[in-house]
Amino acid sequence: MIRTIIALRSADAVFPPKIWNTSPASQPHQAVFNRIAHLRAGKVDADCIVDALWSDESAACTGIADIAPDIKVDFAVEVKTCTFTVGGNPTNGPIPADAHKVMFAYHLPEGTEPDRFWHYHTEIHGPDVVKAGGDLIVGYALSRKMKTLAGSAAFFALIELWWVSEIAAAAYAERSSTYITQSGKAPLDDWASRGPITDFSLKLVEAVP
C-alpha cells in the first residue's frame, strides 16, 4: 500500500467532491477528504486535500489520471509517513471528530542534506513536539515526499497536527517554551534555527465520505 496526498479544486465547490467517476478499479482503497477551511500562510491552489491509499504506485497513477476533468489537481504526491503516539491520545486510537487539524508544508534551505534533516525531524524534533505538547495533541504525522505524481510540489515534507481544540493549538507556543531540547532551545526555536522554509499552512476540516 502507498499513501498519496492530493490537493484539488472542484468546479462546484461541493465537499467532499465526487472526484472518481470511472470504474472502481481506478479508485483508492481509502480516501479521507479535508476541506481547506483557512489558508494560514503561503499559497496552494486548492479547496480540498485528499489523503488516499492505493495498492501500488501504478494504481495511484491510474486513479489520479482518471480524476474528473472538471476538477483541477494542484499537486499529487506519494509520501512516506511517520506517526507518533501522543499525550492526548495515548492509545493512538481514532482521532476525535472535533479535533483541530492543521497541515504545514516546508522545503529545505539550499545545502541541507535531506536524509540528515529527515532524521532530525522524525527522531529529534518530532519527539520533542510530542513531549512539549503533552495532552494538547491528539494526532501527529510527518510525511516525506517521495515522488510527485501530478502537478507541481516543491515542498520536501508535510506536517499534520491534530489538536484537542483551536485553543490548545494556540497554547502550544507558551507551553513548549518551557521545554528545553538537547540543543538548549525550546522546540520552536530549535526548529527555526535549522532553517526550514514554509510553503503553506492550512486549517483543515476532515470528513470521510
mmCIF file with all atom_site columns, N, CA, C and O in Angstrom, residues 15-60:
data_model
loop_
_atom_site.group_PDB
_atom_site.id
_atom_site.type_symbol
_atom_site.label_atom_id
_atom_site.label_alt_id
_atom_site.label_comp_id
_atom_site.label_asym_id
_atom_site.label_entity_id
_atom_site.label_seq_id
_atom_site.pdbx_PDB_ins_code
_atom_site.Cartn_x
_atom_site.Cartn_y
_atom_site.Cartn_z
_atom_site.occupancy
_atom_site.B_iso_or_equiv
_atom_site.pdbx_formal_charge
_atom_site.auth_seq_id
_atom_site.auth_comp_id
_atom_site.auth_asym_id
_atom_site.auth_atom_id
_atom_site.pdbx_PDB_model_num
ATOM 1   N N  . PHE A 1 15 ? -18.330 19.703 -1.057  1.00 0.00 ? 15 PHE A N  1
ATOM 2   C CA . PHE A 1 15 ? -17.418 18.975 -0.167  1.00 0.00 ? 15 PHE A CA 1
ATOM 3   C C  . PHE A 1 15 ? -18.186 17.872 0.558   1.00 0.00 ? 15 PHE A C  1
ATOM 4   O O  . PHE A 1 15 ? -19.212 18.124 1.147   1.00 0.00 ? 15 PHE A O  1
ATOM 5   N N  . PRO A 1 16 ? -17.650 16.629 0.539   1.00 0.00 ? 16 PRO A N  1
ATOM 6   C CA . PRO A 1 16 ? -16.488 16.230 -0.265  1.00 0.00 ? 16 PRO A CA 1
ATOM 7   C C  . PRO A 1 16 ? -16.873 16.052 -1.732  1.00 0.00 ? 16 PRO A C  1
ATOM 8   O O  . PRO A 1 16 ? -17.978 15.612 -2.017  1.00 0.00 ? 16 PRO A O  1
ATOM 9   N N  . PRO A 1 17 ? -15.972 16.376 -2.630  1.00 0.00 ? 17 PRO A N  1
ATOM 10  C CA . PRO A 1 17 ? -16.302 16.266 -4.056  1.00 0.00 ? 17 PRO A CA 1
ATOM 11  C C  . PRO A 1 17 ? -16.290 14.806 -4.518  1.00 0.00 ? 17 PRO A C  1
ATOM 12  O O  . PRO A 1 17 ? -15.591 13.973 -3.966  1.00 0.00 ? 17 PRO A O  1
ATOM 13  N N  . LYS A 1 18 ? -17.095 14.527 -5.532  1.00 0.00 ? 18 LYS A N  1
ATOM 14  C CA . LYS A 1 18 ? -17.043 13.210 -6.171  1.00 0.00 ? 18 LYS A CA 1
ATOM 15  C C  . LYS A 1 18 ? -16.018 13.312 -7.286  1.00 0.00 ? 18 LYS A C  1
ATOM 16  O O  . LYS A 1 18 ? -16.290 13.858 -8.362  1.00 0.00 ? 18 LYS A O  1
ATOM 17  N N  . ILE A 1 19 ? -14.823 12.794 -7.026  1.00 0.00 ? 19 ILE A N  1
ATOM 18  C CA . ILE A 1 19 ? -13.743 13.044 -7.982  1.00 0.00 ? 19 ILE A CA 1
ATOM 19  C C  . ILE A 1 19 ? -13.445 11.855 -8.885  1.00 0.00 ? 19 ILE A C  1
ATOM 20  O O  . ILE A 1 19 ? -12.815 12.013 -9.921  1.00 0.00 ? 19 ILE A O  1
ATOM 21  N N  . TRP A 1 20 ? -13.913 10.656 -8.502  1.00 0.00 ? 20 TRP A N  1
ATOM 22  C CA . TRP A 1 20 ? -13.678 9.493  -9.351  1.00 0.00 ? 20 TRP A CA 1
ATOM 23  C C  . TRP A 1 20 ? -14.989 9.061  -9.987  1.00 0.00 ? 20 TRP A C  1
ATOM 24  O O  . TRP A 1 20 ? -15.887 8.556  -9.321  1.00 0.00 ? 20 TRP A O  1
ATOM 25  N N  . ASN A 1 21 ? -15.104 9.311  -11.287 1.00 0.00 ? 21 ASN A N  1
ATOM 26  C CA . ASN A 1 21 ? -16.332 8.970  -11.999 1.00 0.00 ? 21 ASN A CA 1
ATOM 27  C C  . ASN A 1 21 ? -16.170 7.723  -12.856 1.00 0.00 ? 21 ASN A C  1
ATOM 28  O O  . ASN A 1 21 ? -17.040 7.398  -13.644 1.00 0.00 ? 21 ASN A O  1
ATOM 29  N N  . THR A 1 22 ? -15.052 7.037  -12.696 1.00 0.00 ? 22 THR A N  1
ATOM 30  C CA . THR A 1 22 ? -14.770 5.877  -13.533 1.00 0.00 ? 22 THR A CA 1
ATOM 31  C C  . THR A 1 22 ? -14.976 4.597  -12.743 1.00 0.00 ? 22 THR A C  1
ATOM 32  O O  . THR A 1 22 ? -15.616 4.578  -11.702 1.00 0.00 ? 22 THR A O  1
ATOM 33  N N  . SER A 1 23 ? -14.416 3.508  -13.204 1.00 0.00 ? 23 SER A N  1
ATOM 34  C CA . SER A 1 23 ? -14.641 2.208  -12.604 1.00 0.00 ? 23 SER A CA 1
ATOM 35  C C  . SER A 1 23 ? -13.998 2.120  -11.220 1.00 0.00 ? 23 SER A C  1
ATOM 36  O O  . SER A 1 23 ? -13.049 2.844  -10.915 1.00 0.00 ? 23 SER A O  1
ATOM 37  N N  . PRO A 1 24 ? -14.518 1.226  -10.349 1.00 0.00 ? 24 PRO A N  1
ATOM 38  C CA . PRO A 1 24 ? -13.934 1.052  -9.018  1.00 0.00 ? 24 PRO A CA 1
ATOM 39  C C  . PRO A 1 24 ? -12.449 0.725  -9.055  1.00 0.00 ? 24 PRO A C  1
ATOM 40  O O  . PRO A 1 24 ? -11.723 1.019  -8.103  1.00 0.00 ? 24 PRO A O  1
ATOM 41  N N  . ALA A 1 25 ? -11.981 0.135  -10.149 1.00 0.00 ? 25 ALA A N  1
ATOM 42  C CA . ALA A 1 25 ? -10.565 -0.225 -10.257 1.00 0.00 ? 25 ALA A CA 1
ATOM 43  C C  . ALA A 1 25 ? -9.661  1.002  -10.242 1.00 0.00 ? 25 ALA A C  1
ATOM 44  O O  . ALA A 1 25 ? -8.478  0.903  -9.928  1.00 0.00 ? 25 ALA A O  1
ATOM 45  N N  . SER A 1 26 ? -10.224 2.165  -10.601 1.00 0.00 ? 26 SER A N  1
ATOM 46  C CA . SER A 1 26 ? -9.434  3.395  -10.631 1.00 0.00 ? 26 SER A CA 1
ATOM 47  C C  . SER A 1 26 ? -9.519  4.180  -9.330  1.00 0.00 ? 26 SER A C  1
ATOM 48  O O  . SER A 1 26 ? -8.947  5.260  -9.219  1.00 0.00 ? 26 SER A O  1
ATOM 49  N N  . GLN A 1 27 ? -10.234 3.635  -8.339  1.00 0.00 ? 27 GLN A N  1
ATOM 50  C CA . GLN A 1 27 ? -10.440 4.363  -7.106  1.00 0.00 ? 27 GLN A CA 1
ATOM 51  C C  . GLN A 1 27 ? -9.522  3.834  -6.000  1.00 0.00 ? 27 GLN A C  1
ATOM 52  O O  . GLN A 1 27 ? -9.122  2.663  -6.012  1.00 0.00 ? 27 GLN A O  1
ATOM 53  N N  . PRO A 1 28 ? -9.194  4.685  -5.029  1.00 0.00 ? 28 PRO A N  1
ATOM 54  C CA . PRO A 1 28 ? -8.307  4.245  -3.937  1.00 0.00 ? 28 PRO A CA 1
ATOM 55  C C  . PRO A 1 28 ? -9.020  3.286  -2.988  1.00 0.00 ? 28 PRO A C  1
ATOM 56  O O  . PRO A 1 28 ? -10.253 3.225  -2.951  1.00 0.00 ? 28 PRO A O  1
ATOM 57  N N  . HIS A 1 29 ? -8.220  2.542  -2.212  1.00 0.00 ? 29 HIS A N  1
ATOM 58  C CA . HIS A 1 29 ? -8.801  1.663  -1.197  1.00 0.00 ? 29 HIS A CA 1
ATOM 59  C C  . HIS A 1 29 ? -9.482  2.474  -0.109  1.00 0.00 ? 29 HIS A C  1
ATOM 60  O O  . HIS A 1 29 ? -10.483 2.053  0.463   1.00 0.00 ? 29 HIS A O  1
ATOM 61  N N  . GLN A 1 30 ? -8.931  3.636  0.168   1.00 0.00 ? 30 GLN A N  1
ATOM 62  C CA . GLN A 1 30 ? -9.481  4.506  1.206   1.00 0.00 ? 30 GLN A CA 1
ATOM 63  C C  . GLN A 1 30 ? -9.139  5.945  0.859   1.00 0.00 ? 30 GLN A C  1
ATOM 64  O O  . GLN A 1 30 ? -8.047  6.223  0.360   1.00 0.00 ? 30 GLN A O  1
ATOM 65  N N  . ALA A 1 31 ? -10.071 6.847  1.099   1.00 0.00 ? 31 ALA A N  1
ATOM 66  C CA . ALA A 1 31 ? -9.813  8.263  0.850   1.00 0.00 ? 31 ALA A CA 1
ATOM 67  C C  . ALA A 1 31 ? -10.453 9.094  1.950   1.00 0.00 ? 31 ALA A C  1
ATOM 68  O O  . ALA A 1 31 ? -11.628 8.914  2.267   1.00 0.00 ? 31 ALA A O  1
ATOM 69  N N  . VAL A 1 32 ? -9.666  9.975  2.537   1.00 0.00 ? 32 VAL A N  1
ATOM 70  C CA . VAL A 1 32 ? -10.154 10.914 3.545   1.00 0.00 ? 32 VAL A CA 1
ATOM 71  C C  . VAL A 1 32 ? -10.094 12.310 2.932   1.00 0.00 ? 32 VAL A C  1
ATOM 72  O O  . VAL A 1 32 ? -9.048  12.730 2.433   1.00 0.00 ? 32 VAL A O  1
ATOM 73  N N  . PHE A 1 33 ? -11.214 13.011 2.968   1.00 0.00 ? 33 PHE A N  1
ATOM 74  C CA . PHE A 1 33 ? -11.309 14.342 2.376   1.00 0.00 ? 33 PHE A CA 1
ATOM 75  C C  . PHE A 1 33 ? -11.187 15.397 3.467   1.00 0.00 ? 33 PHE A C  1
ATOM 76  O O  . PHE A 1 33 ? -11.821 15.305 4.518   1.00 0.00 ? 33 PHE A O  1
ATOM 77  N N  . ASN A 1 34 ? -10.373 16.405 3.198   1.00 0.00 ? 34 ASN A N  1
ATOM 78  C CA . ASN A 1 34 ? -10.141 17.502 4.134   1.00 0.00 ? 34 ASN A CA 1
ATOM 79  C C  . ASN A 1 34 ? -10.436 18.822 3.427   1.00 0.00 ? 34 ASN A C  1
ATOM 80  O O  . ASN A 1 34 ? -9.743  19.185 2.471   1.00 0.00 ? 34 ASN A O  1
ATOM 81  N N  . ARG A 1 35 ? -11.472 19.508 3.860   1.00 0.00 ? 35 ARG A N  1
ATOM 82  C CA . ARG A 1 35 ? -11.769 20.826 3.293   1.00 0.00 ? 35 ARG A CA 1
ATOM 83  C C  . ARG A 1 35 ? -10.779 21.845 3.847   1.00 0.00 ? 35 ARG A C  1
ATOM 84  O O  . ARG A 1 35 ? -10.493 21.853 5.046   1.00 0.00 ? 35 ARG A O  1
ATOM 85  N N  . ILE A 1 36 ? -10.245 22.683 2.980   1.00 0.00 ? 36 ILE A N  1
ATOM 86  C CA . ILE A 1 36 ? -9.359  23.760 3.423   1.00 0.00 ? 36 ILE A CA 1
ATOM 87  C C  . ILE A 1 36 ? -10.236 24.883 3.975   1.00 0.00 ? 36 ILE A C  1
ATOM 88  O O  . ILE A 1 36 ? -10.873 25.627 3.223   1.00 0.00 ? 36 ILE A O  1
ATOM 89  N N  . ALA A 1 37 ? -10.279 24.974 5.307   1.00 0.00 ? 37 ALA A N  1
ATOM 90  C CA . ALA A 1 37 ? -11.107 25.979 5.958   1.00 0.00 ? 37 ALA A CA 1
ATOM 91  C C  . ALA A 1 37 ? -10.430 27.339 5.984   1.00 0.00 ? 37 ALA A C  1
ATOM 92  O O  . ALA A 1 37 ? -11.102 28.377 5.988   1.00 0.00 ? 37 ALA A O  1
ATOM 93  N N  . HIS A 1 38 ? -9.097  27.324 5.994   1.00 0.00 ? 38 HIS A N  1
ATOM 94  C CA . HIS A 1 38 ? -8.368  28.595 6.079   1.00 0.00 ? 38 HIS A CA 1
ATOM 95  C C  . HIS A 1 38 ? -6.936  28.393 5.599   1.00 0.00 ? 38 HIS A C  1
ATOM 96  O O  . HIS A 1 38 ? -6.254  27.467 6.041   1.00 0.00 ? 38 HIS A O  1
ATOM 97  N N  . LEU A 1 39 ? -6.504  29.229 4.671   1.00 0.00 ? 39 LEU A N  1
ATOM 98  C CA . LEU A 1 39 ? -5.103  29.245 4.236   1.00 0.00 ? 39 LEU A CA 1
ATOM 99  C C  . LEU A 1 39 ? -4.371  30.189 5.174   1.00 0.00 ? 39 LEU A C  1
ATOM 100 O O  . LEU A 1 39 ? -4.507  31.407 5.089   1.00 0.00 ? 39 LEU A O  1
ATOM 101 N N  . ARG A 1 40 ? -3.605  29.626 6.101   1.00 0.00 ? 40 ARG A N  1
ATOM 102 C CA . ARG A 1 40 ? -2.964  30.411 7.157   1.00 0.00 ? 40 ARG A CA 1
ATOM 103 C C  . ARG A 1 40 ? -1.703  31.110 6.673   1.00 0.00 ? 40 ARG A C  1
ATOM 104 O O  . ARG A 1 40 ? -1.344  32.174 7.176   1.00 0.00 ? 40 ARG A O  1
ATOM 105 N N  . ALA A 1 41 ? -1.017  30.511 5.711   1.00 0.00 ? 41 ALA A N  1
ATOM 106 C CA . ALA A 1 41 ? 0.223   31.094 5.187   1.00 0.00 ? 41 ALA A CA 1
ATOM 107 C C  . ALA A 1 41 ? 0.550   30.426 3.864   1.00 0.00 ? 41 ALA A C  1
ATOM 108 O O  . ALA A 1 41 ? 0.137   29.296 3.594   1.00 0.00 ? 41 ALA A O  1
ATOM 109 N N  . GLY A 1 42 ? 1.315   31.121 3.020   1.00 0.00 ? 42 GLY A N  1
ATOM 110 C CA . GLY A 1 42 ? 1.762   30.537 1.763   1.00 0.00 ? 42 GLY A CA 1
ATOM 111 C C  . GLY A 1 42 ? 0.675   30.506 0.708   1.00 0.00 ? 42 GLY A C  1
ATOM 112 O O  . GLY A 1 42 ? -0.286  31.274 0.746   1.00 0.00 ? 42 GLY A O  1
ATOM 113 N N  . LYS A 1 43 ? 0.815   29.574 -0.226  1.00 0.00 ? 43 LYS A N  1
ATOM 114 C CA . LYS A 1 43 ? -0.091  29.511 -1.361  1.00 0.00 ? 43 LYS A CA 1
ATOM 115 C C  . LYS A 1 43 ? -0.318  28.069 -1.789  1.00 0.00 ? 43 LYS A C  1
ATOM 116 O O  . LYS A 1 43 ? 0.627   27.283 -1.885  1.00 0.00 ? 43 LYS A O  1
ATOM 117 N N  . VAL A 1 44 ? -1.576  27.714 -2.023  1.00 0.00 ? 44 VAL A N  1
ATOM 118 C CA . VAL A 1 44 ? -1.928  26.439 -2.635  1.00 0.00 ? 44 VAL A CA 1
ATOM 119 C C  . VAL A 1 44 ? -3.240  26.655 -3.376  1.00 0.00 ? 44 VAL A C  1
ATOM 120 O O  . VAL A 1 44 ? -4.172  27.268 -2.849  1.00 0.00 ? 44 VAL A O  1
ATOM 121 N N  . ASP A 1 45 ? -3.297  26.233 -4.631  1.00 0.00 ? 45 ASP A N  1
ATOM 122 C CA . ASP A 1 45 ? -4.484  26.461 -5.460  1.00 0.00 ? 45 ASP A CA 1
ATOM 123 C C  . ASP A 1 45 ? -5.420  25.263 -5.324  1.00 0.00 ? 45 ASP A C  1
ATOM 124 O O  . ASP A 1 45 ? -5.508  24.413 -6.209  1.00 0.00 ? 45 ASP A O  1
ATOM 125 N N  . ALA A 1 46 ? -6.101  25.187 -4.192  1.00 0.00 ? 46 ALA A N  1
ATOM 126 C CA . ALA A 1 46 ? -6.963  24.046 -3.905  1.00 0.00 ? 46 ALA A CA 1
ATOM 127 C C  . ALA A 1 46 ? -7.978  24.430 -2.836  1.00 0.00 ? 46 ALA A C  1
ATOM 128 O O  . ALA A 1 46 ? -7.775  25.386 -2.087  1.00 0.00 ? 46 ALA A O  1
ATOM 129 N N  . ASP A 1 47 ? -9.074  23.690 -2.785  1.00 0.00 ? 47 ASP A N  1
ATOM 130 C CA . ASP A 1 47 ? -10.035 23.849 -1.694  1.00 0.00 ? 47 ASP A CA 1
ATOM 131 C C  . ASP A 1 47 ? -10.232 22.555 -0.925  1.00 0.00 ? 47 ASP A C  1
ATOM 132 O O  . ASP A 1 47 ? -11.018 22.493 0.010   1.00 0.00 ? 47 ASP A O  1
ATOM 133 N N  . CYS A 1 48 ? -9.481  21.510 -1.314  1.00 0.00 ? 48 CYS A N  1
ATOM 134 C CA . CYS A 1 48 ? -9.632  20.200 -0.679  1.00 0.00 ? 48 CYS A CA 1
ATOM 135 C C  . CYS A 1 48 ? -8.303  19.447 -0.719  1.00 0.00 ? 48 CYS A C  1
ATOM 136 O O  . CYS A 1 48 ? -7.570  19.510 -1.705  1.00 0.00 ? 48 CYS A O  1
ATOM 137 N N  . ILE A 1 49 ? -7.992  18.768 0.378   1.00 0.00 ? 49 ILE A N  1
ATOM 138 C CA . ILE A 1 49 ? -6.836  17.876 0.442   1.00 0.00 ? 49 ILE A CA 1
ATOM 139 C C  . ILE A 1 49 ? -7.359  16.456 0.629   1.00 0.00 ? 49 ILE A C  1
ATOM 140 O O  . ILE A 1 49 ? -8.116  16.181 1.567   1.00 0.00 ? 49 ILE A O  1
ATOM 141 N N  . VAL A 1 50 ? -6.961  15.564 -0.270  1.00 0.00 ? 50 VAL A N  1
ATOM 142 C CA . VAL A 1 50 ? -7.408  14.168 -0.211  1.00 0.00 ? 50 VAL A CA 1
ATOM 143 C C  . VAL A 1 50 ? -6.239  13.291 0.203   1.00 0.00 ? 50 VAL A C  1
ATOM 144 O O  . VAL A 1 50 ? -5.165  13.334 -0.397  1.00 0.00 ? 50 VAL A O  1
ATOM 145 N N  . ASP A 1 51 ? -6.463  12.508 1.237   1.00 0.00 ? 51 ASP A N  1
ATOM 146 C CA . ASP A 1 51 ? -5.483  11.536 1.740   1.00 0.00 ? 51 ASP A CA 1
ATOM 147 C C  . ASP A 1 51 ? -5.941  10.175 1.245   1.00 0.00 ? 51 ASP A C  1
ATOM 148 O O  . ASP A 1 51 ? -6.959  9.654  1.704   1.00 0.00 ? 51 ASP A O  1
ATOM 149 N N  . ALA A 1 52 ? -5.226  9.594  0.273   1.00 0.00 ? 52 ALA A N  1
ATOM 150 C CA . ALA A 1 52 ? -5.692  8.369  -0.387  1.00 0.00 ? 52 ALA A CA 1
ATOM 151 C C  . ALA A 1 52 ? -4.676  7.245  -0.292  1.00 0.00 ? 52 ALA A C  1
ATOM 152 O O  . ALA A 1 52 ? -3.468  7.471  -0.453  1.00 0.00 ? 52 ALA A O  1
ATOM 153 N N  . LEU A 1 53 ? -5.169  6.042  -0.049  1.00 0.00 ? 53 LEU A N  1
ATOM 154 C CA . LEU A 1 53 ? -4.338  4.832  -0.009  1.00 0.00 ? 53 LEU A CA 1
ATOM 155 C C  . LEU A 1 53 ? -4.609  3.984  -1.239  1.00 0.00 ? 53 LEU A C  1
ATOM 156 O O  . LEU A 1 53 ? -5.775  3.760  -1.612  1.00 0.00 ? 53 LEU A O  1
ATOM 157 N N  . TRP A 1 54 ? -3.526  3.490  -1.851  1.00 0.00 ? 54 TRP A N  1
ATOM 158 C CA . TRP A 1 54 ? -3.620  2.697  -3.083  1.00 0.00 ? 54 TRP A CA 1
ATOM 159 C C  . TRP A 1 54 ? -2.818  1.417  -2.909  1.00 0.00 ? 54 TRP A C  1
ATOM 160 O O  . TRP A 1 54 ? -1.902  1.348  -2.097  1.00 0.00 ? 54 TRP A O  1
ATOM 161 N N  . SER A 1 55 ? -3.111  0.431  -3.748  1.00 0.00 ? 55 SER A N  1
ATOM 162 C CA . SER A 1 55 ? -2.397  -0.846 -3.663  1.00 0.00 ? 55 SER A CA 1
ATOM 163 C C  . SER A 1 55 ? -0.940  -0.695 -4.072  1.00 0.00 ? 55 SER A C  1
ATOM 164 O O  . SER A 1 55 ? -0.052  -1.325 -3.496  1.00 0.00 ? 55 SER A O  1
ATOM 165 N N  . ASP A 1 56 ? -0.663  0.172  -5.057  1.00 0.00 ? 56 ASP A N  1
ATOM 166 C CA . ASP A 1 56 ? 0.706   0.390  -5.506  1.00 0.00 ? 56 ASP A CA 1
ATOM 167 C C  . ASP A 1 56 ? 0.760   1.686  -6.311  1.00 0.00 ? 56 ASP A C  1
ATOM 168 O O  . ASP A 1 56 ? -0.259  2.348  -6.530  1.00 0.00 ? 56 ASP A O  1
ATOM 169 N N  . GLU A 1 57 ? 1.956   2.045  -6.767  1.00 0.00 ? 57 GLU A N  1
ATOM 170 C CA . GLU A 1 57 ? 2.128   3.304  -7.491  1.00 0.00 ? 57 GLU A CA 1
ATOM 171 C C  . GLU A 1 57 ? 1.370   3.311  -8.809  1.00 0.00 ? 57 GLU A C  1
ATOM 172 O O  . GLU A 1 57 ? 0.813   4.335  -9.204  1.00 0.00 ? 57 GLU A O  1
ATOM 173 N N  . SER A 1 58 ? 1.326   2.166  -9.479  1.00 0.00 ? 58 SER A N  1
ATOM 174 C CA . SER A 1 58 ? 0.611   2.095  -10.756 1.00 0.00 ? 58 SER A CA 1
ATOM 175 C C  . SER A 1 58 ? -0.865  2.417  -10.562 1.00 0.00 ? 58 SER A C  1
ATOM 176 O O  . SER A 1 58 ? -1.465  3.171  -11.340 1.00 0.00 ? 58 SER A O  1
ATOM 177 N N  . ALA A 1 59 ? -1.472  1.853  -9.514  1.00 0.00 ? 59 ALA A N  1
ATOM 178 C CA . ALA A 1 59 ? -2.881  2.127  -9.227  1.00 0.00 ? 59 ALA A CA 1
ATOM 179 C C  . ALA A 1 59 ? -3.093  3.594  -8.898  1.00 0.00 ? 59 ALA A C  1
ATOM 180 O O  . ALA A 1 59 ? -4.079  4.211  -9.322  1.00 0.00 ? 59 ALA A O  1
ATOM 181 N N  . ALA A 1 60 ? -2.153  4.179  -8.157  1.00 0.00 ? 60 ALA A N  1
ATOM 182 C CA . ALA A 1 60 ? -2.264  5.593  -7.799  1.00 0.00 ? 60 ALA A CA 1
ATOM 183 C C  . ALA A 1 60 ? -2.213  6.472  -9.040  1.00 0.00 ? 60 ALA A C  1
ATOM 184 O O  . ALA A 1 60 ? -3.024  7.395  -9.204  1.00 0.00 ? 60 ALA A O  1
#
